[in-house]
Coordinates of C-alpha atoms and ligand atoms in Angstrom, one line a residue:
Chain A
M17 CA 129.4 175.7 61.8
T18 CA 132.7 176.6 61.9
P19 CA 135.1 175.4 59.1
E20 CA 137.0 173.8 62.0
Q21 CA 134.4 171.8 63.6
Q22 CA 133.7 169.9 60.2
T23 CA 137.5 169.6 59.6
E24 CA 137.9 168.0 62.7
K25 CA 134.9 165.9 63.2
A26 CA 135.7 162.4 63.7
P27 CA 134.7 159.8 61.4
F28 CA 130.8 158.4 62.3
D29 CA 131.2 155.9 65.1
T30 CA 127.9 154.7 65.2
D31 CA 127.6 152.5 68.3
A32 CA 128.7 155.7 69.8
V33 CA 125.9 157.3 68.7
V34 CA 123.3 154.8 69.7
D35 CA 124.6 154.6 72.7
E36 CA 124.0 158.7 73.3
I37 CA 120.4 158.5 71.9
T38 CA 120.1 155.5 74.4
R39 CA 121.0 157.7 77.0
F40 CA 118.7 161.1 76.0
V41 CA 115.8 158.8 75.8
A42 CA 116.8 157.2 79.2
E43 CA 117.3 160.1 80.7
Q44 CA 114.3 161.9 79.4
T45 CA 111.8 158.9 80.0
R46 CA 113.2 156.7 82.6
T47 CA 112.6 153.7 80.1
T48 CA 115.7 152.2 78.0
P49 CA 114.4 150.6 74.7
D50 CA 116.0 148.3 72.4
V51 CA 117.7 150.1 69.3
D52 CA 114.9 148.3 67.4
Q53 CA 112.2 149.5 69.4
D54 CA 109.7 151.3 67.8
L55 CA 109.7 154.3 70.1
F56 CA 106.3 155.4 69.3
T57 CA 103.8 152.3 68.8
T58 CA 105.4 151.1 72.7
G59 CA 104.3 154.8 73.9
I60 CA 107.7 156.3 75.0
A61 CA 107.5 158.8 72.8
N62 CA 104.9 161.0 71.2
S63 CA 105.3 164.5 68.5
M64 CA 106.6 166.5 71.3
F65 CA 109.4 164.2 72.6
A66 CA 109.7 163.8 68.9
M67 CA 110.4 167.2 68.6
Q68 CA 112.6 167.0 71.3
L69 CA 114.8 164.2 69.5
V70 CA 115.2 166.4 66.4
V71 CA 116.7 169.4 68.6
F72 CA 118.7 166.9 70.6
L73 CA 119.9 165.1 67.3
E74 CA 120.7 168.4 66.1
Q75 CA 123.1 170.0 68.9
A76 CA 124.4 167.0 69.7
Y77 CA 126.0 165.7 66.1
R78 CA 125.9 169.6 64.7
V79 CA 123.4 168.1 61.9
T80 CA 120.0 170.0 60.9
V81 CA 116.9 168.1 60.4
A82 CA 115.1 170.2 57.5
G83 CA 112.0 169.5 55.8
P84 CA 112.2 166.0 53.7
D85 CA 113.5 164.8 57.1
L86 CA 111.2 165.2 59.3
Q87 CA 109.4 162.4 59.3
L88 CA 108.4 159.7 62.3
S89 CA 109.8 157.0 60.3
N90 CA 113.6 158.9 60.8
F91 CA 112.9 158.7 64.6
R92 CA 111.1 155.3 65.2
T93 CA 113.9 153.8 66.2
I94 CA 117.1 154.5 68.4
K95 CA 119.2 152.6 65.4
S96 CA 117.1 154.9 62.8
M97 CA 117.9 158.3 64.4
A98 CA 122.0 156.9 64.3
A99 CA 121.1 156.4 60.6
L100 CA 119.7 159.6 60.0
V101 CA 122.4 161.4 62.2
G102 CA 125.2 159.4 59.5
R103 CA 123.8 160.4 56.6
L104 CA 123.1 163.9 57.5
Q105 CA 126.6 164.5 59.0
A106 CA 128.0 162.6 55.6
E107 CA 125.7 165.4 53.1
S108 CA 127.1 168.1 54.9
A109 CA 130.1 166.8 54.6
A110 CA 129.8 166.2 51.1
D111 CA 128.5 170.0 51.0
S112 CA 131.5 171.7 52.3
D113 CA 133.1 169.8 49.9
V114 CA 131.9 171.5 46.6
Chain B
M11 CA 119.9 194.2 72.9
S12 CA 121.0 197.4 70.6
D13 CA 117.4 199.6 71.2
G14 CA 117.9 199.7 67.3
H15 CA 114.6 198.2 66.8
F16 CA 113.0 200.3 69.5
A17 CA 114.6 203.6 68.2
E18 CA 114.8 202.6 64.8
H19 CA 110.8 202.2 64.9
E20 CA 110.4 204.6 67.4
A21 CA 107.7 207.1 65.1
T22 CA 105.9 203.8 64.5
W23 CA 105.5 202.5 67.9
R24 CA 104.3 205.9 69.1
L25 CA 101.9 205.6 66.2
V26 CA 100.9 202.2 67.3
K27 CA 100.6 203.1 70.9
E28 CA 98.0 206.1 69.5
N29 CA 96.0 204.3 67.6
A30 CA 96.0 201.0 68.8
G31 CA 92.1 201.6 70.8
G32 CA 90.8 202.9 67.2
W33 CA 92.2 199.8 65.4
D34 CA 90.9 197.8 68.3
I35 CA 87.5 199.8 67.2
A36 CA 87.2 199.8 63.9
G37 CA 88.1 196.1 63.9
E38 CA 91.1 196.6 60.9
I39 CA 95.1 197.7 60.9
P40 CA 95.7 200.1 58.0
R41 CA 97.7 197.6 55.4
T42 CA 100.2 200.2 54.9
V43 CA 101.2 200.1 58.7
L44 CA 101.8 196.3 58.3
S45 CA 103.3 196.2 55.2
G46 CA 105.3 198.9 55.9
L47 CA 106.7 197.2 59.5
G48 CA 106.7 193.6 57.3
A49 CA 109.0 195.5 54.3
A50 CA 111.2 196.6 57.8
G51 CA 111.9 193.2 58.5
V52 CA 110.0 193.6 61.9
L53 CA 106.8 191.3 61.6
C54 CA 109.6 188.2 61.6
A55 CA 112.5 189.3 63.6
E56 CA 114.5 185.9 63.2
V57 CA 114.1 185.2 59.8
R58 CA 118.0 185.7 58.8
K59 CA 119.7 188.5 57.0
E60 CA 120.5 186.8 53.9
H61 CA 117.1 186.6 53.5
G62 CA 116.3 190.2 53.9
G63 CA 115.5 189.6 58.0
L64 CA 116.7 191.2 61.2
G65 CA 118.4 187.9 62.2
L66 CA 117.2 188.6 65.8
G67 CA 117.9 185.8 68.3
S68 CA 115.1 184.5 70.2
Q69 CA 115.7 186.8 73.2
E70 CA 115.9 190.2 71.6
S71 CA 112.9 189.0 69.3
G72 CA 111.2 188.3 72.2
K73 CA 111.8 191.6 73.5
L74 CA 110.3 193.1 70.3
T75 CA 107.6 190.5 70.5
A76 CA 106.6 191.7 74.0
H77 CA 106.8 195.5 73.1
V78 CA 105.0 195.1 70.2
G79 CA 102.5 193.0 72.6
S80 CA 102.1 196.2 75.4
L81 CA 101.1 198.5 72.4
C82 CA 98.7 196.2 70.8
S83 CA 97.8 192.5 70.9
S84 CA 96.4 192.9 67.3
L85 CA 99.4 193.6 65.8
R86 CA 101.5 191.3 67.8
S87 CA 98.9 188.3 66.4
V88 CA 99.8 189.5 63.3
M89 CA 103.8 189.2 63.8
T90 CA 103.0 186.0 65.4
S91 CA 101.6 184.8 62.3
Q92 CA 104.1 186.5 60.0
G93 CA 106.8 184.8 62.2
M94 CA 105.3 181.3 62.6
A95 CA 104.8 181.4 58.5
A96 CA 108.8 182.3 58.1
W97 CA 109.6 179.4 60.6
T98 CA 107.7 176.8 59.0
V99 CA 109.8 177.9 55.7
Q100 CA 112.8 178.1 57.5
R101 CA 111.7 174.7 58.7
L102 CA 110.2 172.8 56.3
G103 CA 111.5 173.7 53.1
T104 CA 114.4 173.2 50.9
R105 CA 116.8 175.5 50.4
E106 CA 115.2 177.2 47.1
Q107 CA 112.0 177.5 49.0
R108 CA 113.5 179.6 51.8
A109 CA 114.9 181.5 48.8
A110 CA 112.0 182.3 47.0
F111 CA 109.7 182.4 50.0
L112 CA 111.4 184.4 52.8
P113 CA 112.4 187.6 51.2
Q114 CA 108.8 188.2 50.3
L115 CA 107.7 187.6 53.7
T116 CA 110.6 190.1 54.7
G117 CA 109.6 192.6 51.7
G118 CA 106.3 193.9 53.0
R119 CA 103.9 190.7 51.2
L120 CA 102.0 189.0 54.2
A121 CA 101.3 185.8 55.8
A122 CA 99.3 183.4 58.2
V123 CA 98.9 179.7 58.9
A124 CA 96.3 177.5 58.3
F125 CA 95.8 174.3 60.9
S126 CA 92.5 174.5 62.3
E127 CA 89.4 173.3 60.8
P128 CA 85.5 173.6 61.4
D129 CA 86.0 170.1 63.0
A130 CA 89.7 170.2 63.7
G131 CA 91.0 172.6 67.1
S132 CA 92.2 170.8 69.2
D133 CA 92.5 167.8 68.1
L134 CA 94.4 168.4 64.6
G135 CA 94.6 165.0 63.3
A136 CA 91.0 165.0 62.6
M137 CA 91.7 168.2 60.0
T138 CA 90.5 167.2 56.2
T139 CA 92.2 169.7 53.7
Q140 CA 93.6 167.5 51.4
L141 CA 96.5 168.1 49.1
R142 CA 96.9 165.8 46.0
L143 CA 99.7 165.8 43.6
D144 CA 99.0 166.1 40.1
G145 CA 102.3 166.2 38.4
D146 CA 103.9 169.3 38.8
T147 CA 101.4 170.7 40.1
V148 CA 99.3 170.1 44.0
I149 CA 95.5 170.6 44.3
V150 CA 94.3 171.8 47.6
D151 CA 90.9 171.2 49.0
G152 CA 89.6 172.6 52.8
S153 CA 88.2 174.8 55.1
K154 CA 90.0 176.8 57.3
T155 CA 88.7 178.7 60.3
W156 CA 89.8 181.7 62.5
I157 CA 93.2 182.0 60.6
T158 CA 94.8 185.2 62.3
A159 CA 95.7 187.3 59.8
A160 CA 94.1 185.8 56.7
A161 CA 91.9 188.8 56.0
Y162 CA 95.6 190.5 54.9
A163 CA 97.4 187.7 54.0
D164 CA 99.2 187.8 50.7
L165 CA 100.2 184.2 51.2
I166 CA 98.8 181.6 53.7
V167 CA 100.9 178.1 54.6
V168 CA 98.1 175.8 54.8
I169 CA 98.5 172.4 56.5
G170 CA 96.8 169.3 55.4
T171 CA 96.9 165.5 54.8
A172 CA 98.7 164.4 51.3
G173 CA 97.5 160.4 51.2
D174 CA 98.8 158.9 54.8
T175 CA 101.1 161.7 55.3
A176 CA 100.8 165.5 55.7
A177 CA 102.2 168.6 54.3
A178 CA 102.7 172.1 54.3
V179 CA 101.7 174.6 51.3
V180 CA 102.3 177.8 50.6
V181 CA 99.0 179.4 49.0
P182 CA 99.2 182.8 47.5
T183 CA 95.5 184.3 48.5
D184 CA 95.3 185.2 45.0
A185 CA 94.9 182.1 43.2
Q186 CA 91.9 180.6 41.4
G187 CA 89.7 179.0 44.3
V188 CA 90.5 180.5 47.6
R189 CA 88.0 182.6 49.7
I190 CA 88.7 184.6 52.3
E191 CA 85.9 185.8 54.8
K192 CA 86.6 187.9 57.6
V193 CA 85.2 186.4 61.1
P194 CA 82.8 188.9 62.4
H195 CA 83.1 190.6 65.4
P196 CA 86.2 188.0 67.3
M197 CA 86.0 189.4 71.0
G198 CA 90.0 190.2 71.1
C199 CA 92.6 190.9 69.2
R200 CA 90.1 192.5 67.3
A201 CA 91.9 194.0 64.6
A202 CA 94.4 191.1 64.3
G203 CA 92.7 190.0 60.6
H204 CA 91.0 186.5 61.6
A205 CA 89.7 184.8 58.8
R206 CA 87.8 181.7 57.2
V207 CA 89.9 180.4 54.3
Q208 CA 88.0 178.4 52.0
L209 CA 89.6 176.1 49.3
E210 CA 88.4 174.9 46.4
G211 CA 90.3 173.2 43.8
V212 CA 93.3 175.5 44.6
R213 CA 96.0 174.1 41.8
L214 CA 99.3 175.6 42.2
P215 CA 103.2 174.5 41.4
A216 CA 104.0 171.4 43.5
A217 CA 107.2 173.6 44.5
N218 CA 105.1 175.1 46.6
V219 CA 104.3 172.3 48.9
L220 CA 107.2 173.0 51.8
G221 CA 110.1 170.3 51.6
G222 CA 107.8 167.8 49.7
T223 CA 104.1 165.8 51.0
G224 CA 105.5 162.8 53.5
L225 CA 105.8 164.1 56.9
S226 CA 103.9 163.0 59.8
L227 CA 101.4 165.6 60.3
P228 CA 101.9 165.4 64.5
F229 CA 105.8 166.5 63.8
L230 CA 104.5 169.0 61.3
V231 CA 102.3 170.5 63.5
T232 CA 104.8 170.3 66.7
T233 CA 107.1 172.1 64.4
A234 CA 105.4 175.1 62.6
L235 CA 103.5 175.6 66.2
A236 CA 106.7 175.9 68.2
Y237 CA 107.2 179.2 67.2
G238 CA 103.9 180.4 67.9
R239 CA 103.9 179.5 71.3
M240 CA 107.0 181.1 71.6
S241 CA 105.6 184.5 70.3
V242 CA 102.4 184.6 71.7
A243 CA 104.2 183.7 75.3
W244 CA 106.3 186.7 74.4
G245 CA 103.2 188.4 73.7
C246 CA 101.5 187.8 77.0
V247 CA 104.0 189.6 78.8
G248 CA 103.7 192.4 76.6
I249 CA 99.8 192.2 77.9
L250 CA 101.2 192.1 81.1
R251 CA 103.3 195.0 80.7
G252 CA 100.2 196.9 78.9
C253 CA 98.5 196.5 81.7
L254 CA 101.3 197.4 84.8
G255 CA 101.9 201.0 83.0
A256 CA 98.4 202.0 82.9
V257 CA 97.4 200.9 86.4
T258 CA 101.1 202.0 88.1
E259 CA 99.7 205.6 86.9
H260 CA 96.6 205.2 87.0
A261 CA 96.5 204.0 91.1
R262 CA 99.4 207.3 92.1
S263 CA 96.9 210.0 90.5
R264 CA 92.9 208.7 91.0
R265 CA 92.3 209.5 94.6
Q266 CA 88.9 207.9 96.7
F267 CA 88.8 208.5 100.2
G268 CA 91.0 211.4 100.6
K269 CA 94.3 209.4 98.9
P270 CA 95.6 207.7 96.1
I271 CA 94.0 204.8 95.6
A272 CA 97.6 202.7 95.2
E273 CA 97.5 203.7 99.3
H274 CA 94.5 201.4 99.7
Q275 CA 96.3 198.5 100.7
L276 CA 93.7 196.1 98.6
V277 CA 94.6 198.0 95.6
A278 CA 98.5 197.6 96.4
R279 CA 98.2 194.0 96.6
R280 CA 96.6 193.7 93.3
I281 CA 99.5 195.5 91.8
A282 CA 102.3 193.7 93.9
E283 CA 100.4 190.5 92.4
L284 CA 100.5 192.0 88.3
Y285 CA 104.4 192.9 89.0
A286 CA 104.7 189.0 90.2
A287 CA 102.7 188.1 87.4
E288 CA 105.1 190.0 84.4
R289 CA 107.8 188.9 86.1
T290 CA 107.2 185.4 86.1
A291 CA 106.0 185.4 82.6
T292 CA 109.3 187.1 81.8
A293 CA 111.2 184.6 83.1
V294 CA 110.3 181.6 82.0
C295 CA 110.1 183.2 78.6
Q296 CA 113.5 184.1 78.8
Q297 CA 114.9 180.4 80.0
A298 CA 112.7 179.4 76.8
S299 CA 114.3 181.7 74.5
E300 CA 117.6 180.7 75.9
C301 CA 117.1 176.9 75.1
W302 CA 116.3 178.0 71.8
E303 CA 119.7 180.3 71.3
S304 CA 121.6 177.4 72.9
G305 CA 119.7 174.8 70.3
S306 CA 118.8 172.8 74.1
P307 CA 116.4 169.7 73.4
D308 CA 114.8 171.6 76.4
Q309 CA 113.4 174.2 74.5
V310 CA 110.7 171.6 73.5
I311 CA 108.9 171.8 76.8
A312 CA 110.2 175.2 77.9
T313 CA 108.5 177.0 75.2
V314 CA 104.9 175.2 75.6
L315 CA 105.9 176.5 79.7
A316 CA 106.3 179.7 78.6
K317 CA 103.3 179.9 76.8
H318 CA 101.0 178.0 79.2
V319 CA 102.5 180.1 82.1
G320 CA 102.3 183.4 80.0
A321 CA 98.5 182.7 79.0
T322 CA 97.6 182.2 82.7
E323 CA 99.4 185.2 83.8
A324 CA 97.8 187.3 81.5
V325 CA 94.5 186.7 82.0
R326 CA 94.6 187.0 85.8
G327 CA 96.2 190.0 86.0
A328 CA 94.5 191.7 83.4
A329 CA 91.4 191.0 84.9
S330 CA 93.0 192.2 88.4
A331 CA 94.4 195.3 86.4
L332 CA 90.7 196.4 84.8
Q333 CA 89.5 196.1 88.7
I334 CA 91.6 198.5 89.4
M335 CA 91.3 200.8 86.8
A336 CA 87.5 200.5 86.9
S337 CA 85.4 202.8 85.2
A338 CA 88.5 204.2 83.8
G339 CA 89.1 200.9 81.5
A340 CA 85.9 200.2 81.1
S341 CA 85.9 201.2 77.2
D342 CA 86.9 199.2 74.5
G343 CA 89.7 200.6 73.1
H344 CA 91.3 201.4 76.3
V345 CA 94.5 199.3 76.5
V346 CA 93.3 197.2 80.1
A347 CA 90.1 196.5 78.4
R348 CA 91.8 195.1 75.5
A349 CA 94.2 193.2 77.7
Y350 CA 91.3 191.5 79.3
R351 CA 89.7 190.4 75.9
D352 CA 92.8 190.0 74.6
A353 CA 94.3 187.7 76.8
K354 CA 91.7 185.3 77.2
L355 CA 92.2 184.4 73.4
M356 CA 95.9 183.7 74.3
E357 CA 94.2 180.8 76.6
I358 CA 92.7 179.1 73.9
I359 CA 95.0 179.6 70.8
E360 CA 98.2 177.8 69.8
G361 CA 97.5 174.9 72.0
S362 CA 94.6 175.5 74.9
S363 CA 95.7 175.9 78.7
E364 CA 94.4 172.1 78.6
I365 CA 96.0 171.0 75.6
C366 CA 100.0 172.2 77.1
Q367 CA 98.9 171.4 80.5
L368 CA 98.3 167.7 79.1
E369 CA 102.0 168.0 77.6
L370 CA 103.6 169.3 80.8
A371 CA 102.1 166.5 82.4
R372 CA 102.8 164.2 80.7
H373 CA 106.7 165.8 80.4
A374 CA 107.0 165.7 84.0
L375 CA 105.4 162.0 84.7
A376 CA 107.8 160.8 81.8
T377 CA 110.8 162.6 83.1
G378 CA 110.0 162.3 87.0
H379 CA 112.2 165.2 87.8
G380 CA 111.6 168.0 85.1
T381 CA 115.2 170.5 85.1
A382 CA 117.2 167.5 86.0
R383 CA 118.9 167.8 82.5
Q384 CA 119.7 171.4 83.2
E385 CA 120.6 171.1 87.2
E386 CA 123.3 167.9 85.9
A387 CA 124.6 170.7 82.9
Q388 CA 125.3 173.4 85.7
Ligands
FAD430 C1 91.9 184.8 68.3 C2 92.3 183.4 67.5 C3 92.8 182.9 66.5 C4 93.6 182.1 66.4 N1 94.3 182.0 65.0 C5 94.3 181.1 64.2 C6 95.3 180.4 63.4 O1 96.2 181.7 62.9 N2 96.0 179.6 62.8 C7 94.7 178.4 63.2 O2 95.1 177.5 62.7 N3 93.8 178.3 64.0 C8 93.7 179.3 64.5 N4 93.3 179.9 65.7 C9 92.3 178.4 66.1 C10 92.7 177.6 67.5 O3 94.1 177.1 67.0 C11 91.8 177.1 68.0 O4 90.5 177.8 68.8 C12 92.4 176.1 69.3 O5 92.8 175.3 68.5 C13 90.7 175.6 70.0 O6 90.4 175.0 69.0 P1 88.5 174.9 69.2 O7 88.1 176.5 69.7 O8 88.0 174.1 68.1 O9 88.3 174.3 70.8 P2 88.1 172.8 70.8 O10 89.1 171.8 70.4 O11 86.8 172.4 70.4 O12 88.4 173.0 72.6 C14 87.2 173.0 73.5 C15 87.5 173.2 74.6 O13 88.1 172.1 74.9 C16 89.4 171.7 75.6 N5 90.1 170.7 75.2 C17 90.0 169.8 73.9 N6 90.4 168.6 74.1 C18 90.7 168.6 75.1 C19 91.7 167.4 75.8 N7 92.0 166.4 74.9 N8 91.7 167.4 77.2 C20 90.8 168.6 77.9 N9 90.6 169.6 77.1 C21 90.4 169.3 75.9 C22 89.9 172.5 74.9 O14 91.2 172.8 75.8 C23 88.7 173.7 75.4 O15 89.0 174.7 76.0 C24 92.5 180.7 66.3 C25 91.5 181.1 67.4 C26 91.1 182.2 68.0 C27 90.2 182.2 69.1

C-alpha cells in the first residue's frame, strides 16, 4: 500500500462494505444472502469460495488477511467479514502511525 | 523478464539439462545442486527480497518454473515444494515467523509440505496427524506419505489437526521423533525425494506453529495448495515445452519411407496438437498468474483451471510426443520418456483431475457464467 492510499482513506463505512460484499457474493453465487446468514451451513460457500472472499477483501479494502485471521468464523457471514475488514483497516492505520 | 534468472544460472541449467536423465535413473539429485539453487533463491523465487528471495511476480516465477520443468520435473517438483512451504509461511505466519523461516528457505535449506496421509489423500478432512499444545511447546504425532522433497528437506511444514481446528507447524527433520523413509521407486519425478514422514511425539517450540492454532482445515489446505497448483501448472507447461523441443528436432531429422517423418501428415498432426497443447496450457497459466499479480479474486478458480488444463494437456501431449519419438524416446531417462511418466503424476497431485473438475463444476454452476467478472471489468 502506498502512503497516499493510507492517508487519503475515507472513514470506515460499515454499511457500504456490507453492500459491496453482498454484491460480490451475489455475483459469484447468484444468491443474495442476509447479512447474518451463515454462508457455509446454508451451502453458499465452501473453502474455495472462502478463498475468493479472502482475496476479494484484500483487493477491495487493501488489507492483508494473514494467518490468525484465516478462520472460517471471520467469513461465516457478510457482517463478520465487514467487521474483519473494519478491524484490519484500524490495525493497519495504527501500525502506520508508529 | 529480465532474462537474468536464466542467464545468471545458465551454467546450472546446462548442468540440469545434461544430468536430468541420470538423476531420473539414479532416483536422486545431488544435494549440492539443490542447496546451491536454494541459496540463490531460485527454488522459491516469489519470496520477497527483504527475506533474501528474488521477489518475482507470478508471471516471472511461472516462466522460471516452466523452464526448470522443461529440463527436469524432479527438480521442478522440489521447487514446487520449497515454494509452497515459503508461501505457507508467508501467508499463515506472523511477521516474526516470516523473518525466522523465510531467510532459511532462501539460504540453502530445503523444505517440503506434508498434507497427505495413508488414509487421507483426496479427502484431507480425514487426516489424523495431531498437534497438541503443551505450555510453550507443541507435540506432533502422525504419519504423512508421498511427501515430495521430504528426503532432502531440512524443514517440513506439517499440516495437522489441533483439537477441532487445524494448524501448520514447521518441523525440522533433525528433531527427535521424526523418521523419513524414501518411497521406493516412484514411477515419475523419480528424483524428487518423495518420502514417508513419521512423527512420533515430536516436541517443538510453539513458535513453530504458523499463525497459531485455531485455523480451519479446508481454509488452510486451500491456501497452501494455491501456490502448489500454480507451480504444477507452469511445470506442466515445461513438460510440454520439453516434449516439443525433442519432437520437432527428431521429426525433422528422422527419415522413414524416404522423407523426414514430419512430412508424414499423421506425424505432423501430432506436432500441431502438441504445439496447441503447449500454447493452451501457457495461456491458462498466464491468465491465472495475471490474476495473482492483480490480486483478483478470480485467481482462485483460475488457479484450479490452470492446474487442471496444464496436467491434462501434459498427459496427452507427452503420450503423443512419445509416439512420435517411438524407440528413440523409449529409454528411461530420455526427456520424453520422463515427460510421459512425470505428466501422469501431475493429474494426481495437488488436487487430482477429478477434485479439480468438482471445483470447476461447482464454480460454473454457482456463477452460471465463469468469466462474467472479467468481461464486465473490461
Ligand atoms: C508424485 C507425487 C507427489 C506427491 N507429493 C505430495 C506432497 O508433497 N505433499 C503431500 O501432502 N502429498 C503429496 N502427494 C500425495 C497426493 O497429494 C495424493 O496422492 C493425492 O491427493 C491423491 O490422493 P490418493 O493418492 O490417496 O488418491 P485417492 O484420494 O485415494 O483417490 C483415488 C482416485 O479416486 C478419485 N477420487 C477421490 N475422491 C473423489 C471424489 N470425491 N470424486 C471423484 N473422484 C474422487 C481420485 O481423483 C483418484 O482418481 C504426492 C503424490 C504423488 C503421486
